[in-house]
Amino acid sequence: MLNRDSIAIWGTVGTGEASLRVNKRPVMVERNGSFADFVPLPRADTAVLEFVAEGAGETRQQTIRIFRKLPDTGPPAAQERLVPQARWVILRRARSDTADSATQARPIYSRWAPDGSLAVPLDQESRLLSDRRTANAVRLRLAPDLFVWVPAAETVEATSGPLPSPGLSDLRIESDSSETVVRIPAAERLNTSVEYAVETLHWTIWAEPENDLVAALDTTVGIVQQIRLRKEPPGRVVLAVQLTERPLGWRSEWRDGELILRIRSRLPLRGGLPGLIVAVDAGHPPGGTIGPTGYTEAEMTMAVARATARRLETLGAVAVLLREDEAPVSLDERIARAERAGAHVLVSIHGNSPGPGRPPWAVLGTQTIWFQPMAQPLANALLREVRTSLNQVALGAHREDFALIRPTWFPAVLVEGTGLVLPEREAYLRTADGIGAYADGIVSGLQFWVRLTAPSDSLLR
């Protein structure tokens, strides 16, 4: 038996009394006239899908052409010419008439190659040495052995001179009920990165250390139990910040002559959801899936978000809708709205569709997506409760590098409640019962997560 390419299809013929054939192959039509299937493609460079619907003595036909992208068999493209250079640049995003202020203010993400995968975020207005360039990109030196690329349009020429050493010997640490803050003097904005592993934040500062390095700090302040300097290759300083508990989130920034690491404490809740600030994101527009009968993902997520917000507020939580109408909102602006509201957590609501080469029923189930480690318990809790409320299987909680959940300093999870492309799921989510079930699952997931995250003397134990 030979392998065949197939393609997912979904739509509606308008009535459940009609029959449908695609390339002479019968396709099941639901009672409301919708359908979804995975059909083989003809063996040709240009495939044709011929739809024939029959019912009530009437026949309707439609042909859709599918164009395959054939592999390029011509000579390889010439490699873009690399030109050596030695100049200092400042990172600065070019002004845009289409980008909102939140997008303009975000860090610039570097790449491991000019068109390669994402590397590390770099703060705007920071100064770095560039040693290579192409027509459209420049290579920056983070450390003597570490280089990244950014678009040339996002750099401007800067004055030369070595980067200043961070004042590690003058490190300070302070705490209040909501966060613990580590401060290090720095005469200039320096790039930093933070990774979390085994109750420890590894705070990397991309600069040469001063001679009199700070001694290890062993006095507990807030949730910081210990800070130790880790020996690293030249060009970087790594502070291992050991914590007494899993943090709610963290953020590294430069402000008023100081490098600052802010570490958020766990939820200040006892006895339920009162006081919990939840950013409720109705996924899309722009873009989004469209169900077989035309129900858009943006419509469905808005209905679920509003129902979720009502339920949360009844339980004493504060629900912040990141989108309140049908107008598109950028991902950066959604994050900014959540941050301005002081959100403890972000839940982004979606309806799933199959990726290339997958049948529609591949998304018959619930999936959650997380990126930051502090979000994984929330992703597991939402997966458990949403799939139970919608009465379907769990497709798993997966780690993906998505723009909305990458930069937040609070747990952020994307929920694909079910496959919107499936006729029975789309029909269910058009009803008050379906919307309510999805919202109930989200609220139950948040309640379960709070029981895991709140202080140990919580009444929810």
mmCIF file of N, CA and C in Angstrom, residues 272-326:
data_model
loop_
_atom_site.group_PDB
_atom_site.id
_atom_site.type_symbol
_atom_site.label_atom_id
_atom_site.label_comp_id
_atom_site.label_asym_id
_atom_site.label_seq_id
_atom_site.Cartn_x
_atom_site.Cartn_y
_atom_site.Cartn_z
ATOM 1 N N GLY A 272 -9.260 30.850 49.521
ATOM 2 C CA GLY A 272 -10.018 30.933 48.284
ATOM 3 C C GLY A 272 -9.443 31.917 47.296
ATOM 4 N N LEU A 273 -10.288 32.417 46.389
ATOM 5 C CA LEU A 273 -9.841 33.295 45.325
ATOM 6 C C LEU A 273 -9.899 34.790 45.633
ATOM 7 N N PRO A 274 -10.548 35.256 46.703
ATOM 8 C CA PRO A 274 -10.570 36.703 46.946
ATOM 9 C C PRO A 274 -9.168 37.308 46.941
ATOM 10 N N GLY A 275 -8.999 38.372 46.166
ATOM 11 C CA GLY A 275 -7.712 39.030 46.049
ATOM 12 C C GLY A 275 -6.884 38.585 44.876
ATOM 13 N N LEU A 276 -7.223 37.452 44.255
ATOM 14 C CA LEU A 276 -6.493 36.968 43.090
ATOM 15 C C LEU A 276 -6.837 37.841 41.876
ATOM 16 N N ILE A 277 -5.814 38.359 41.200
ATOM 17 C CA ILE A 277 -6.013 39.175 40.004
ATOM 18 C C ILE A 277 -5.694 38.304 38.793
ATOM 19 N N VAL A 278 -6.718 38.041 37.982
ATOM 20 C CA VAL A 278 -6.585 37.143 36.835
ATOM 21 C C VAL A 278 -6.728 37.938 35.544
ATOM 22 N N ALA A 279 -5.710 37.910 34.699
ATOM 23 C CA ALA A 279 -5.814 38.479 33.352
ATOM 24 C C ALA A 279 -6.447 37.417 32.462
ATOM 25 N N VAL A 280 -7.643 37.704 31.950
ATOM 26 C CA VAL A 280 -8.399 36.756 31.126
ATOM 27 C C VAL A 280 -8.290 37.219 29.675
ATOM 28 N N ASP A 281 -7.605 36.446 28.870
ATOM 29 C CA ASP A 281 -7.337 36.823 27.484
ATOM 30 C C ASP A 281 -8.220 36.044 26.531
ATOM 31 N N ALA A 282 -9.076 36.748 25.804
ATOM 32 C CA ALA A 282 -9.863 36.137 24.731
ATOM 33 C C ALA A 282 -8.999 36.108 23.474
ATOM 34 N N GLY A 283 -8.467 34.940 23.133
ATOM 35 C CA GLY A 283 -7.529 34.827 22.028
ATOM 36 C C GLY A 283 -8.093 35.328 20.704
ATOM 37 N N HIS A 284 -7.224 36.022 19.936
ATOM 38 C CA HIS A 284 -7.575 36.582 18.635
ATOM 39 C C HIS A 284 -8.641 37.672 18.806
ATOM 40 N N PRO A 285 -8.912 38.519 17.811
ATOM 41 C CA PRO A 285 -8.225 38.668 16.532
ATOM 42 C C PRO A 285 -6.923 39.446 16.732
ATOM 43 N N PRO A 286 -6.083 39.562 15.719
ATOM 44 C CA PRO A 286 -6.283 39.058 14.363
ATOM 45 C C PRO A 286 -6.112 37.550 14.282
ATOM 46 N N GLY A 287 -6.496 37.011 13.130
ATOM 47 C CA GLY A 287 -6.343 35.578 12.890
ATOM 48 C C GLY A 287 -7.316 34.752 13.702
ATOM 49 N N GLY A 288 -7.013 33.489 13.814
ATOM 50 C CA GLY A 288 -7.861 32.564 14.548
ATOM 51 C C GLY A 288 -8.546 31.563 13.635
ATOM 52 N N THR A 289 -9.040 30.501 14.264
ATOM 53 C CA THR A 289 -9.718 29.427 13.549
ATOM 54 C C THR A 289 -11.159 29.818 13.236
ATOM 55 N N ILE A 290 -11.703 29.254 12.180
ATOM 56 C CA ILE A 290 -13.119 29.407 11.843
ATOM 57 C C ILE A 290 -13.740 28.019 11.813
ATOM 58 N N GLY A 291 -14.828 27.805 12.554
ATOM 59 C CA GLY A 291 -15.495 26.515 12.603
ATOM 60 C C GLY A 291 -16.237 26.195 11.317
ATOM 61 N N PRO A 292 -16.767 24.972 11.203
ATOM 62 C CA PRO A 292 -17.427 24.550 9.961
ATOM 63 C C PRO A 292 -18.584 25.447 9.532
ATOM 64 N N THR A 293 -19.346 25.996 10.487
ATOM 65 C CA THR A 293 -20.486 26.839 10.123
ATOM 66 C C THR A 293 -20.172 28.322 10.235
ATOM 67 N N GLY A 294 -18.867 28.676 10.381
ATOM 68 C CA GLY A 294 -18.481 30.079 10.377
ATOM 69 C C GLY A 294 -18.324 30.711 11.735
ATOM 70 N N TYR A 295 -18.427 29.936 12.812
ATOM 71 C CA TYR A 295 -18.232 30.452 14.165
ATOM 72 C C TYR A 295 -16.749 30.715 14.356
ATOM 73 N N THR A 296 -16.374 31.967 14.589
ATOM 74 C CA THR A 296 -14.954 32.297 14.660
ATOM 75 C C THR A 296 -14.398 32.068 16.061
ATOM 76 N N GLU A 297 -13.106 31.813 16.097
ATOM 77 C CA GLU A 297 -12.435 31.624 17.379
ATOM 78 C C GLU A 297 -12.534 32.879 18.234
ATOM 79 N N ALA A 298 -12.434 34.063 17.603
ATOM 80 C CA ALA A 298 -12.521 35.313 18.362
ATOM 81 C C ALA A 298 -13.877 35.476 19.028
ATOM 82 N N GLU A 299 -14.950 35.083 18.347
ATOM 83 C CA GLU A 299 -16.295 35.151 18.942
ATOM 84 C C GLU A 299 -16.393 34.207 20.134
ATOM 85 N N MET A 300 -15.950 32.972 19.928
ATOM 86 C CA MET A 300 -16.064 31.964 20.984
ATOM 87 C C MET A 300 -15.233 32.349 22.206
ATOM 88 N N THR A 301 -13.992 32.775 21.993
ATOM 89 C CA THR A 301 -13.129 33.086 23.139
ATOM 90 C C THR A 301 -13.648 34.298 23.914
ATOM 91 N N MET A 302 -14.265 35.259 23.207
ATOM 92 C CA MET A 302 -14.819 36.419 23.899
ATOM 93 C C MET A 302 -15.965 35.996 24.808
ATOM 94 N N ALA A 303 -16.812 35.088 24.308
ATOM 95 C CA ALA A 303 -17.939 34.609 25.119
ATOM 96 C C ALA A 303 -17.437 33.842 26.339
ATOM 97 N N VAL A 304 -16.414 32.992 26.162
ATOM 98 C CA VAL A 304 -15.869 32.222 27.283
ATOM 99 C C VAL A 304 -15.163 33.152 28.269
ATOM 100 N N ALA A 305 -14.443 34.150 27.765
ATOM 101 C CA ALA A 305 -13.736 35.079 28.646
ATOM 102 C C ALA A 305 -14.720 35.844 29.526
ATOM 103 N N ARG A 306 -15.809 36.320 28.944
ATOM 104 C CA ARG A 306 -16.798 37.060 29.736
ATOM 105 C C ARG A 306 -17.447 36.159 30.786
ATOM 106 N N ALA A 307 -17.764 34.915 30.395
ATOM 107 C CA ALA A 307 -18.359 33.984 31.359
ATOM 108 C C ALA A 307 -17.371 33.656 32.472
ATOM 109 N N THR A 308 -16.102 33.497 32.120
ATOM 110 C CA THR A 308 -15.068 33.231 33.133
ATOM 111 C C THR A 308 -14.939 34.402 34.094
ATOM 112 N N ALA A 309 -14.925 35.624 33.555
ATOM 113 C CA ALA A 309 -14.793 36.817 34.396
ATOM 114 C C ALA A 309 -15.950 36.923 35.381
ATOM 115 N N ARG A 310 -17.160 36.656 34.918
ATOM 116 C CA ARG A 310 -18.328 36.725 35.822
ATOM 117 C C ARG A 310 -18.182 35.725 36.955
ATOM 118 N N ARG A 311 -17.765 34.519 36.656
ATOM 119 C CA ARG A 311 -17.619 33.491 37.681
ATOM 120 C C ARG A 311 -16.513 33.850 38.674
ATOM 121 N N LEU A 312 -15.389 34.360 38.162
ATOM 122 C CA LEU A 312 -14.290 34.741 39.048
ATOM 123 C C LEU A 312 -14.702 35.858 39.993
ATOM 124 N N GLU A 313 -15.411 36.851 39.477
ATOM 125 C CA GLU A 313 -15.818 37.981 40.316
ATOM 126 C C GLU A 313 -16.820 37.549 41.376
ATOM 127 N N THR A 314 -17.657 36.570 41.053
ATOM 128 C CA THR A 314 -18.584 36.035 42.057
ATOM 129 C C THR A 314 -17.821 35.404 43.218
ATOM 130 N N LEU A 315 -16.643 34.843 42.928
ATOM 131 C CA LEU A 315 -15.826 34.192 43.955
ATOM 132 C C LEU A 315 -14.857 35.153 44.638
ATOM 133 N N GLY A 316 -14.942 36.448 44.287
ATOM 134 C CA GLY A 316 -14.118 37.445 44.953
ATOM 135 C C GLY A 316 -12.821 37.777 44.267
ATOM 136 N N ALA A 317 -12.531 37.141 43.125
ATOM 137 C CA ALA A 317 -11.320 37.468 42.381
ATOM 138 C C ALA A 317 -11.536 38.727 41.554
ATOM 139 N N VAL A 318 -10.453 39.304 41.078
ATOM 140 C CA VAL A 318 -10.517 40.447 40.164
ATOM 141 C C VAL A 318 -10.178 39.928 38.774
ATOM 142 N N ALA A 319 -11.118 40.037 37.843
ATOM 143 C CA ALA A 319 -10.916 39.562 36.471
ATOM 144 C C ALA A 319 -10.663 40.757 35.560
ATOM 145 N N VAL A 320 -9.569 40.704 34.820
ATOM 146 C CA VAL A 320 -9.199 41.785 33.898
ATOM 147 C C VAL A 320 -9.271 41.233 32.481
ATOM 148 N N LEU A 321 -10.253 41.700 31.697
ATOM 149 C CA LEU A 321 -10.370 41.264 30.315
ATOM 150 C C LEU A 321 -9.332 42.007 29.475
ATOM 151 N N LEU A 322 -8.454 41.260 28.828
ATOM 152 C CA LEU A 322 -7.408 41.880 28.018
ATOM 153 C C LEU A 322 -7.924 42.325 26.659
ATOM 154 N N ARG A 323 -9.071 41.835 26.271
ATOM 155 C CA ARG A 323 -9.770 42.305 25.077
ATOM 156 C C ARG A 323 -11.235 42.407 25.431
ATOM 157 N N GLU A 324 -11.851 43.567 25.211
ATOM 158 C CA GLU A 324 -13.238 43.786 25.633
ATOM 159 C C GLU A 324 -14.214 43.874 24.482
ATOM 160 N N ASP A 325 -13.725 43.910 23.236
ATOM 161 C CA ASP A 325 -14.619 43.977 22.077
ATOM 162 C C ASP A 325 -13.946 43.238 20.922
ATOM 163 N N GLU A 326 -14.461 43.458 19.713
ATOM 164 C CA GLU A 326 -13.971 42.704 18.561
ATOM 165 C C GLU A 326 -12.729 43.325 17.927
#
